[in-house]
Tab-separated table of N, CA and C in Angstrom:
chain	number	residue	atom	x	y	z
A	284	VAL	N	-11.687	96.403	-33.117
A	284	VAL	CA	-10.883	95.681	-32.163
A	284	VAL	C	-11.458	95.913	-30.787
A	285	GLN	N	-11.554	94.798	-30.051
A	285	GLN	CA	-12.098	94.896	-28.701
A	285	GLN	C	-11.374	93.966	-27.787
A	286	LEU	N	-10.959	94.473	-26.610
A	286	LEU	CA	-10.362	93.651	-25.568
A	286	LEU	C	-11.220	93.869	-24.310
A	287	GLN	N	-11.879	92.813	-23.876
A	287	GLN	CA	-12.806	92.920	-22.784
A	287	GLN	C	-12.241	92.169	-21.597
A	288	ALA	N	-11.763	92.930	-20.603
A	288	ALA	CA	-11.205	92.276	-19.381
A	288	ALA	C	-12.277	92.073	-18.344
A	289	SER	N	-12.164	91.029	-17.583
A	289	SER	CA	-13.134	90.673	-16.510
A	289	SER	C	-12.466	89.860	-15.482
A	290	GLY	N	-13.130	89.679	-14.346
A	290	GLY	CA	-12.616	88.799	-13.340
A	290	GLY	C	-12.053	89.536	-12.122
A	291	GLY	N	-12.017	90.822	-12.139
A	291	GLY	CA	-11.509	91.512	-10.994
A	291	GLY	C	-12.476	91.494	-9.868
A	292	GLY	N	-12.021	92.034	-8.704
A	292	GLY	CA	-12.874	92.097	-7.539
A	292	GLY	C	-12.154	92.409	-6.339
A	293	LEU	N	-12.810	92.191	-5.193
A	293	LEU	CA	-12.220	92.457	-3.866
A	293	LEU	C	-11.873	91.076	-3.235
A	294	VAL	N	-10.670	91.016	-2.755
A	294	VAL	CA	-10.184	89.728	-2.199
A	294	VAL	C	-9.260	90.063	-1.034
A	295	GLN	N	-9.214	89.130	-0.048
A	295	GLN	CA	-8.309	89.356	1.068
A	295	GLN	C	-6.895	88.974	0.696
A	296	ALA	N	-5.916	89.522	1.364
A	296	ALA	CA	-4.530	89.177	1.150
A	296	ALA	C	-4.389	87.664	1.316
A	297	GLY	N	-3.570	87.083	0.350
A	297	GLY	CA	-3.400	85.633	0.316
A	297	GLY	C	-4.356	84.911	-0.559
A	298	GLY	N	-5.394	85.641	-1.005
A	298	GLY	CA	-6.389	85.031	-1.879
A	298	GLY	C	-5.971	84.938	-3.338
A	299	SER	N	-6.930	84.536	-4.160
A	299	SER	CA	-6.643	84.356	-5.578
A	299	SER	C	-7.761	84.957	-6.413
A	300	LEU	N	-7.398	85.351	-7.619
A	300	LEU	CA	-8.303	85.816	-8.647
A	300	LEU	C	-7.785	85.356	-10.004
A	301	ARG	N	-8.740	85.164	-10.935
A	301	ARG	CA	-8.332	84.845	-12.297
A	301	ARG	C	-8.943	85.867	-13.209
A	302	LEU	N	-8.109	86.649	-13.865
A	302	LEU	CA	-8.581	87.602	-14.821
A	302	LEU	C	-8.627	86.998	-16.229
A	303	SER	N	-9.609	87.461	-17.031
A	303	SER	CA	-9.813	87.037	-18.383
A	303	SER	C	-9.809	88.217	-19.257
A	304	CYS	N	-9.364	88.063	-20.512
A	304	CYS	CA	-9.440	89.149	-21.528
A	304	CYS	C	-9.845	88.475	-22.812
A	305	ALA	N	-11.088	88.799	-23.230
A	305	ALA	CA	-11.624	88.229	-24.463
A	305	ALA	C	-11.340	89.222	-25.599
A	306	ALA	N	-10.719	88.718	-26.631
A	306	ALA	CA	-10.367	89.560	-27.799
A	306	ALA	C	-11.216	89.310	-29.009
A	307	SER	N	-11.364	90.354	-29.805
A	307	SER	CA	-12.109	90.212	-31.045
A	307	SER	C	-11.646	91.362	-31.996
A	308	GLY	N	-11.814	91.090	-33.294
A	308	GLY	CA	-11.516	92.142	-34.298
A	308	GLY	C	-10.139	92.117	-34.860
A	309	PHE	N	-9.347	91.165	-34.377
A	309	PHE	CA	-8.011	91.007	-34.953
A	309	PHE	C	-7.603	89.515	-34.876
A	310	THR	N	-6.469	89.168	-35.472
A	310	THR	CA	-6.028	87.762	-35.450
A	310	THR	C	-5.275	87.492	-34.152
A	311	PHE	N	-6.045	86.949	-33.237
A	311	PHE	CA	-5.505	86.751	-31.836
A	311	PHE	C	-4.245	85.874	-31.868
A	312	SER	N	-4.257	84.819	-32.698
A	312	SER	CA	-3.136	83.885	-32.686
A	312	SER	C	-1.873	84.436	-33.289
A	313	ASN	N	-1.956	85.653	-33.888
A	313	ASN	CA	-0.760	86.320	-34.418
A	313	ASN	C	-0.295	87.415	-33.513
A	314	SER	N	-0.787	87.439	-32.280
A	314	SER	CA	-0.586	88.577	-31.438
A	314	SER	C	0.040	88.134	-30.070
A	315	ALA	N	1.051	88.874	-29.645
A	315	ALA	CA	1.469	88.753	-28.256
A	315	ALA	C	0.473	89.462	-27.407
A	316	MET	N	0.261	88.958	-26.203
A	316	MET	CA	-0.725	89.529	-25.254
A	316	MET	C	-0.024	89.801	-23.938
A	317	SER	N	-0.538	90.850	-23.287
A	317	SER	CA	0.078	91.242	-22.025
A	317	SER	C	-0.949	91.762	-21.077
A	318	TRP	N	-0.497	91.857	-19.796
A	318	TRP	CA	-1.248	92.515	-18.710
A	318	TRP	C	-0.386	93.599	-18.133
A	319	PHE	N	-1.020	94.746	-17.975
A	319	PHE	CA	-0.409	95.875	-17.289
A	319	PHE	C	-1.346	96.274	-16.140
A	320	ARG	N	-0.835	96.990	-15.175
A	320	ARG	CA	-1.695	97.454	-14.095
A	320	ARG	C	-1.320	98.908	-13.747
A	321	GLN	N	-2.264	99.576	-13.185
A	321	GLN	CA	-2.030	100.974	-12.758
A	321	GLN	C	-2.757	101.188	-11.436
A	322	ALA	N	-1.996	101.540	-10.432
A	322	ALA	CA	-2.571	101.855	-9.110
A	322	ALA	C	-2.795	103.362	-9.022
A	323	PRO	N	-3.668	103.845	-8.174
A	323	PRO	CA	-3.903	105.261	-8.045
A	323	PRO	C	-2.626	106.005	-7.696
A	324	GLY	N	-2.394	107.091	-8.491
A	324	GLY	CA	-1.213	107.891	-8.266
A	324	GLY	C	0.106	107.327	-8.693
A	325	LYS	N	0.018	106.176	-9.415
A	325	LYS	CA	1.270	105.510	-9.845
A	325	LYS	C	1.205	105.383	-11.380
A	326	GLU	N	2.378	105.177	-11.959
A	326	GLU	CA	2.477	104.942	-13.376
A	326	GLU	C	2.005	103.513	-13.764
A	327	ARG	N	1.619	103.375	-14.974
A	327	ARG	CA	1.243	102.087	-15.458
A	327	ARG	C	2.489	101.126	-15.375
A	328	GLU	N	2.265	99.864	-15.008
A	328	GLU	CA	3.359	98.917	-14.791
A	328	GLU	C	3.116	97.620	-15.529
A	329	PHE	N	4.144	97.124	-16.165
A	329	PHE	CA	4.045	95.810	-16.839
A	329	PHE	C	3.893	94.728	-15.756
A	330	VAL	N	3.015	93.777	-16.094
A	330	VAL	CA	2.818	92.648	-15.142
A	330	VAL	C	3.280	91.323	-15.771
A	331	ALA	N	2.766	91.046	-16.938
A	331	ALA	CA	3.097	89.757	-17.586
A	331	ALA	C	2.782	89.822	-19.043
A	332	ALA	N	3.405	88.944	-19.811
A	332	ALA	CA	3.143	88.874	-21.245
A	332	ALA	C	3.386	87.437	-21.766
A	333	THR	N	2.696	87.119	-22.878
A	333	THR	CA	2.876	85.835	-23.476
A	333	THR	C	3.025	85.976	-24.975
A	334	SER	N	3.867	85.157	-25.579
A	334	SER	CA	3.950	85.143	-27.044
A	334	SER	C	2.700	84.582	-27.699
A	335	ARG	N	2.680	84.653	-28.986
A	335	ARG	CA	1.454	84.257	-29.725
A	335	ARG	C	1.076	82.814	-29.473
A	336	SER	N	1.998	81.945	-29.220
A	336	SER	CA	1.712	80.565	-29.017
A	336	SER	C	1.564	80.200	-27.533
A	337	GLY	N	2.010	81.112	-26.720
A	337	GLY	CA	2.047	80.808	-25.276
A	337	GLY	C	3.350	80.112	-24.859
A	338	GLY	N	4.238	79.897	-25.796
A	338	GLY	CA	5.449	79.171	-25.512
A	338	GLY	C	6.501	79.996	-24.743
A	339	SER	N	6.359	81.298	-24.822
A	339	SER	CA	7.300	82.178	-24.120
A	339	SER	C	6.470	83.170	-23.306
A	340	THR	N	6.875	83.328	-22.019
A	340	THR	CA	6.222	84.274	-21.171
A	340	THR	C	7.234	85.090	-20.453
A	341	LYS	N	6.748	86.193	-19.876
A	341	LYS	CA	7.592	87.174	-19.176
A	341	LYS	C	6.783	87.762	-18.024
A	342	TYR	N	7.452	87.942	-16.878
A	342	TYR	CA	6.793	88.535	-15.728
A	342	TYR	C	7.668	89.590	-15.083
A	343	THR	N	7.012	90.553	-14.472
A	343	THR	CA	7.726	91.488	-13.644
A	343	THR	C	8.177	90.720	-12.380
A	344	ASP	N	9.270	91.214	-11.802
A	344	ASP	CA	9.811	90.439	-10.691
A	344	ASP	C	8.873	90.305	-9.468
A	345	SER	N	8.039	91.325	-9.235
A	345	SER	CA	7.206	91.304	-8.075
A	345	SER	C	6.057	90.284	-8.088
A	346	VAL	N	5.828	89.699	-9.291
A	346	VAL	CA	4.741	88.741	-9.395
A	346	VAL	C	5.244	87.322	-9.720
A	347	LYS	N	6.503	87.166	-9.940
A	347	LYS	CA	7.045	85.853	-10.332
A	347	LYS	C	6.751	84.875	-9.188
A	348	GLY	N	6.266	83.692	-9.594
A	348	GLY	CA	5.968	82.670	-8.604
A	348	GLY	C	4.555	82.798	-8.085
A	349	ARG	N	3.887	83.898	-8.318
A	349	ARG	CA	2.487	84.111	-7.773
A	349	ARG	C	1.501	84.207	-8.923
A	350	PHE	N	1.871	84.836	-10.031
A	350	PHE	CA	0.981	85.041	-11.177
A	350	PHE	C	1.399	84.101	-12.330
A	351	THR	N	0.399	83.713	-13.109
A	351	THR	CA	0.630	82.916	-14.297
A	351	THR	C	-0.234	83.426	-15.402
A	352	ILE	N	0.423	83.776	-16.528
A	352	ILE	CA	-0.336	84.196	-17.728
A	352	ILE	C	-0.463	82.982	-18.662
A	353	SER	N	-1.650	82.852	-19.258
A	353	SER	CA	-1.867	81.801	-20.190
A	353	SER	C	-2.841	82.307	-21.269
A	354	ARG	N	-2.984	81.516	-22.302
A	354	ARG	CA	-3.876	81.929	-23.362
A	354	ARG	C	-4.559	80.695	-24.022
A	355	ASP	N	-5.683	80.887	-24.585
A	355	ASP	CA	-6.428	79.884	-25.315
A	355	ASP	C	-6.735	80.496	-26.689
A	356	ASN	N	-5.960	80.148	-27.710
A	356	ASN	CA	-6.141	80.736	-29.002
A	356	ASN	C	-7.454	80.284	-29.654
A	357	ALA	N	-8.013	79.166	-29.247
A	357	ALA	CA	-9.261	78.742	-29.766
A	357	ALA	C	-10.409	79.634	-29.265
A	358	LYS	N	-10.199	80.171	-28.069
A	358	LYS	CA	-11.241	81.016	-27.462
A	358	LYS	C	-10.897	82.501	-27.585
A	359	ASN	N	-9.782	82.836	-28.210
A	359	ASN	CA	-9.349	84.257	-28.304
A	359	ASN	C	-9.329	84.912	-26.916
A	360	THR	N	-8.791	84.237	-25.981
A	360	THR	CA	-8.764	84.741	-24.602
A	360	THR	C	-7.399	84.523	-23.938
A	361	VAL	N	-6.996	85.551	-23.179
A	361	VAL	CA	-5.780	85.481	-22.387
A	361	VAL	C	-6.203	85.579	-20.937
A	362	TYR	N	-5.494	84.892	-20.102
A	362	TYR	CA	-5.860	84.809	-18.633
A	362	TYR	C	-4.630	85.313	-17.814
A	363	LEU	N	-4.975	85.676	-16.593
A	363	LEU	CA	-3.958	85.976	-15.584
A	363	LEU	C	-4.427	85.337	-14.316
A	364	GLN	N	-3.814	84.297	-13.913
A	364	GLN	CA	-4.121	83.634	-12.584
A	364	GLN	C	-3.287	84.315	-11.573
A	365	MET	N	-3.883	84.856	-10.549
A	365	MET	CA	-3.138	85.576	-9.531
A	365	MET	C	-3.378	84.879	-8.173
A	366	ASN	N	-2.314	84.392	-7.610
A	366	ASN	CA	-2.378	83.698	-6.359
A	366	ASN	C	-1.552	84.481	-5.294
A	367	SER	N	-1.775	84.200	-4.064
A	367	SER	CA	-1.058	84.813	-2.947
A	367	SER	C	-1.056	86.332	-3.143
A	368	LEU	N	-2.210	86.859	-3.373
A	368	LEU	CA	-2.325	88.275	-3.596
A	368	LEU	C	-1.946	89.127	-2.342
A	369	LYS	N	-1.379	90.277	-2.679
A	369	LYS	CA	-0.921	91.240	-1.663
A	369	LYS	C	-1.629	92.551	-1.825
A	370	PRO	N	-1.712	93.326	-0.762
A	370	PRO	CA	-2.312	94.707	-0.918
A	370	PRO	C	-1.662	95.515	-1.998
A	371	GLU	N	-0.397	95.339	-2.225
A	371	GLU	CA	0.315	96.136	-3.239
A	371	GLU	C	-0.048	95.723	-4.680
A	372	ASP	N	-0.789	94.597	-4.821
A	372	ASP	CA	-1.291	94.231	-6.127
A	372	ASP	C	-2.538	94.995	-6.504
A	373	THR	N	-3.149	95.769	-5.589
A	373	THR	CA	-4.295	96.526	-5.898
A	373	THR	C	-4.033	97.511	-7.010
A	374	ALA	N	-4.876	97.450	-8.056
A	374	ALA	CA	-4.718	98.285	-9.237
A	374	ALA	C	-5.840	97.940	-10.214
A	375	VAL	N	-5.916	98.802	-11.252
A	375	VAL	CA	-6.700	98.449	-12.437
A	375	VAL	C	-5.824	97.698	-13.376
A	376	TYR	N	-6.270	96.498	-13.765
A	376	TYR	CA	-5.510	95.600	-14.656
A	376	TYR	C	-6.031	95.732	-16.059
A	377	HIS	N	-5.113	95.985	-17.024
A	377	HIS	CA	-5.477	96.146	-18.421
A	377	HIS	C	-4.783	95.033	-19.261
A	378	CYS	N	-5.513	94.519	-20.223
A	378	CYS	CA	-4.818	93.643	-21.227
A	378	CYS	C	-4.540	94.460	-22.442
A	379	ALA	N	-3.553	93.969	-23.134
A	379	ALA	CA	-3.074	94.694	-24.351
A	379	ALA	C	-2.541	93.692	-25.338
A	380	SER	N	-2.567	94.094	-26.607
A	380	SER	CA	-2.122	93.178	-27.670
A	380	SER	C	-1.227	93.932	-28.666
A	381	ARG	N	-0.356	93.092	-29.316
A	381	ARG	CA	0.434	93.624	-30.414
A	381	ARG	C	0.695	92.520	-31.411
A	382	PHE	N	0.678	92.851	-32.666
A	382	PHE	CA	1.024	91.902	-33.691
A	382	PHE	C	2.456	91.435	-33.517
A	383	ASP	N	2.661	90.112	-33.462
A	383	ASP	CA	4.037	89.628	-33.228
A	383	ASP	C	4.065	88.151	-33.576
A	384	LEU	N	4.708	87.846	-34.687
A	384	LEU	CA	4.813	86.484	-35.157
A	384	LEU	C	6.039	85.729	-34.594
A	385	SER	N	6.834	86.420	-33.873
A	385	SER	CA	8.088	85.801	-33.394
A	385	SER	C	7.872	84.879	-32.246
A	386	THR	N	8.857	84.070	-31.961
A	386	THR	CA	8.870	83.204	-30.761
A	386	THR	C	9.740	83.734	-29.707
A	387	ASN	N	10.194	84.962	-29.854
A	387	ASN	CA	11.054	85.604	-28.879
A	387	ASN	C	10.247	85.910	-27.581
A	388	PRO	N	10.931	86.135	-26.492
A	388	PRO	CA	10.237	86.575	-25.303
A	388	PRO	C	9.426	87.826	-25.595
A	389	PRO	N	8.168	87.888	-25.117
A	389	PRO	CA	7.259	88.986	-25.503
A	389	PRO	C	7.729	90.311	-24.951
A	390	GLU	N	7.290	91.371	-25.616
A	390	GLU	CA	7.576	92.728	-25.313
A	390	GLU	C	7.020	93.148	-23.976
A	391	GLU	N	7.757	93.932	-23.195
A	391	GLU	CA	7.185	94.448	-21.891
A	391	GLU	C	7.005	95.962	-21.848
A	392	ARG	N	7.343	96.626	-22.989
A	392	ARG	CA	7.175	98.069	-23.033
A	392	ARG	C	5.751	98.378	-23.505
A	393	ALA	N	5.098	99.232	-22.700
A	393	ALA	CA	3.662	99.513	-23.022
A	393	ALA	C	3.529	100.151	-24.406
A	394	GLN	N	4.506	101.008	-24.750
A	394	GLN	CA	4.338	101.712	-26.059
A	394	GLN	C	4.427	100.833	-27.266
A	395	GLN	N	4.835	99.538	-27.077
A	395	GLN	CA	4.868	98.603	-28.198
A	395	GLN	C	3.544	97.887	-28.392
A	396	TYR	N	2.568	98.104	-27.517
A	396	TYR	CA	1.263	97.450	-27.637
A	396	TYR	C	0.266	98.384	-28.297
A	397	TYR	N	-0.482	97.833	-29.246
A	397	TYR	CA	-1.353	98.704	-30.052
A	397	TYR	C	-2.741	98.860	-29.457
A	398	TYR	N	-3.277	97.760	-28.983
A	398	TYR	CA	-4.666	97.735	-28.562
A	398	TYR	C	-4.725	97.488	-27.042
A	399	TRP	N	-5.647	98.176	-26.428
A	399	TRP	CA	-5.807	98.078	-24.976
A	399	TRP	C	-7.280	97.875	-24.578
A	400	GLY	N	-7.496	97.122	-23.507
A	400	GLY	CA	-8.798	96.929	-22.968
A	400	GLY	C	-9.100	98.029	-21.927
A	401	GLN	N	-10.309	97.962	-21.443
A	401	GLN	CA	-10.775	99.066	-20.544
A	401	GLN	C	-10.361	98.793	-19.125
A	402	GLY	N	-9.877	97.644	-18.751
A	402	GLY	CA	-9.435	97.386	-17.439
A	402	GLY	C	-10.430	96.778	-16.495
A	403	THR	N	-9.898	96.068	-15.475
A	403	THR	CA	-10.747	95.504	-14.475
A	403	THR	C	-10.116	95.729	-13.135
A	404	GLN	N	-10.824	96.194	-12.156
A	404	GLN	CA	-10.316	96.565	-10.811
A	404	GLN	C	-10.034	95.346	-9.959
A	405	VAL	N	-8.836	95.359	-9.415
A	405	VAL	CA	-8.478	94.322	-8.413
A	405	VAL	C	-8.088	95.050	-7.152
A	406	THR	N	-8.807	94.707	-6.027
A	406	THR	CA	-8.554	95.256	-4.767
A	406	THR	C	-8.232	94.169	-3.764
A	407	VAL	N	-7.116	94.271	-3.106
A	407	VAL	CA	-6.649	93.291	-2.140
A	407	VAL	C	-6.645	93.963	-0.751
A	408	SER	N	-7.419	93.460	0.123
A	408	SER	CA	-7.448	94.021	1.517
A	408	SER	C	-6.484	93.310	2.404
A	409	SER	N	-5.982	94.037	3.380
A	409	SER	CA	-4.995	93.413	4.277
A	409	SER	C	-5.634	92.828	5.484
C-alpha cells in the first residue's frame, strides 16, 4: 500500500494550492479518503474527507468554504483544493484511507484510517 502526497509548497496568504494523493496497493474505489494536517507543536487535525464515490464529503469548520476535497477513482487519486490560504493553514498535510463501502458521511477520526501517506509541507506566509 502506498499513498504519495504532493503539491505542497510556499504560498502567500490569500493564495491557492492543490494537493494530490496518488494511491496504490489497495482498492481505491472501496475506500474513504481523507486529509489531515499537523502543525509544529500541535496535534494532528482532521481537514476533510470523502466517501468512496465522492458523493459525501466532510470538512473541519476552519476550512469550510475555502477547501474542496475531490477524487478521481479512475486515477486512484484524491485532491485537496485549498483557496484563500491563511498562515494558520501552515502544516504538513497527510492523506489517509480506510475501507468503507457505505454512502454515509466519511469518518473524521484519525484512528479509523488504516493507511497513511508521508505528507507534504504547506507553508503560508503572511
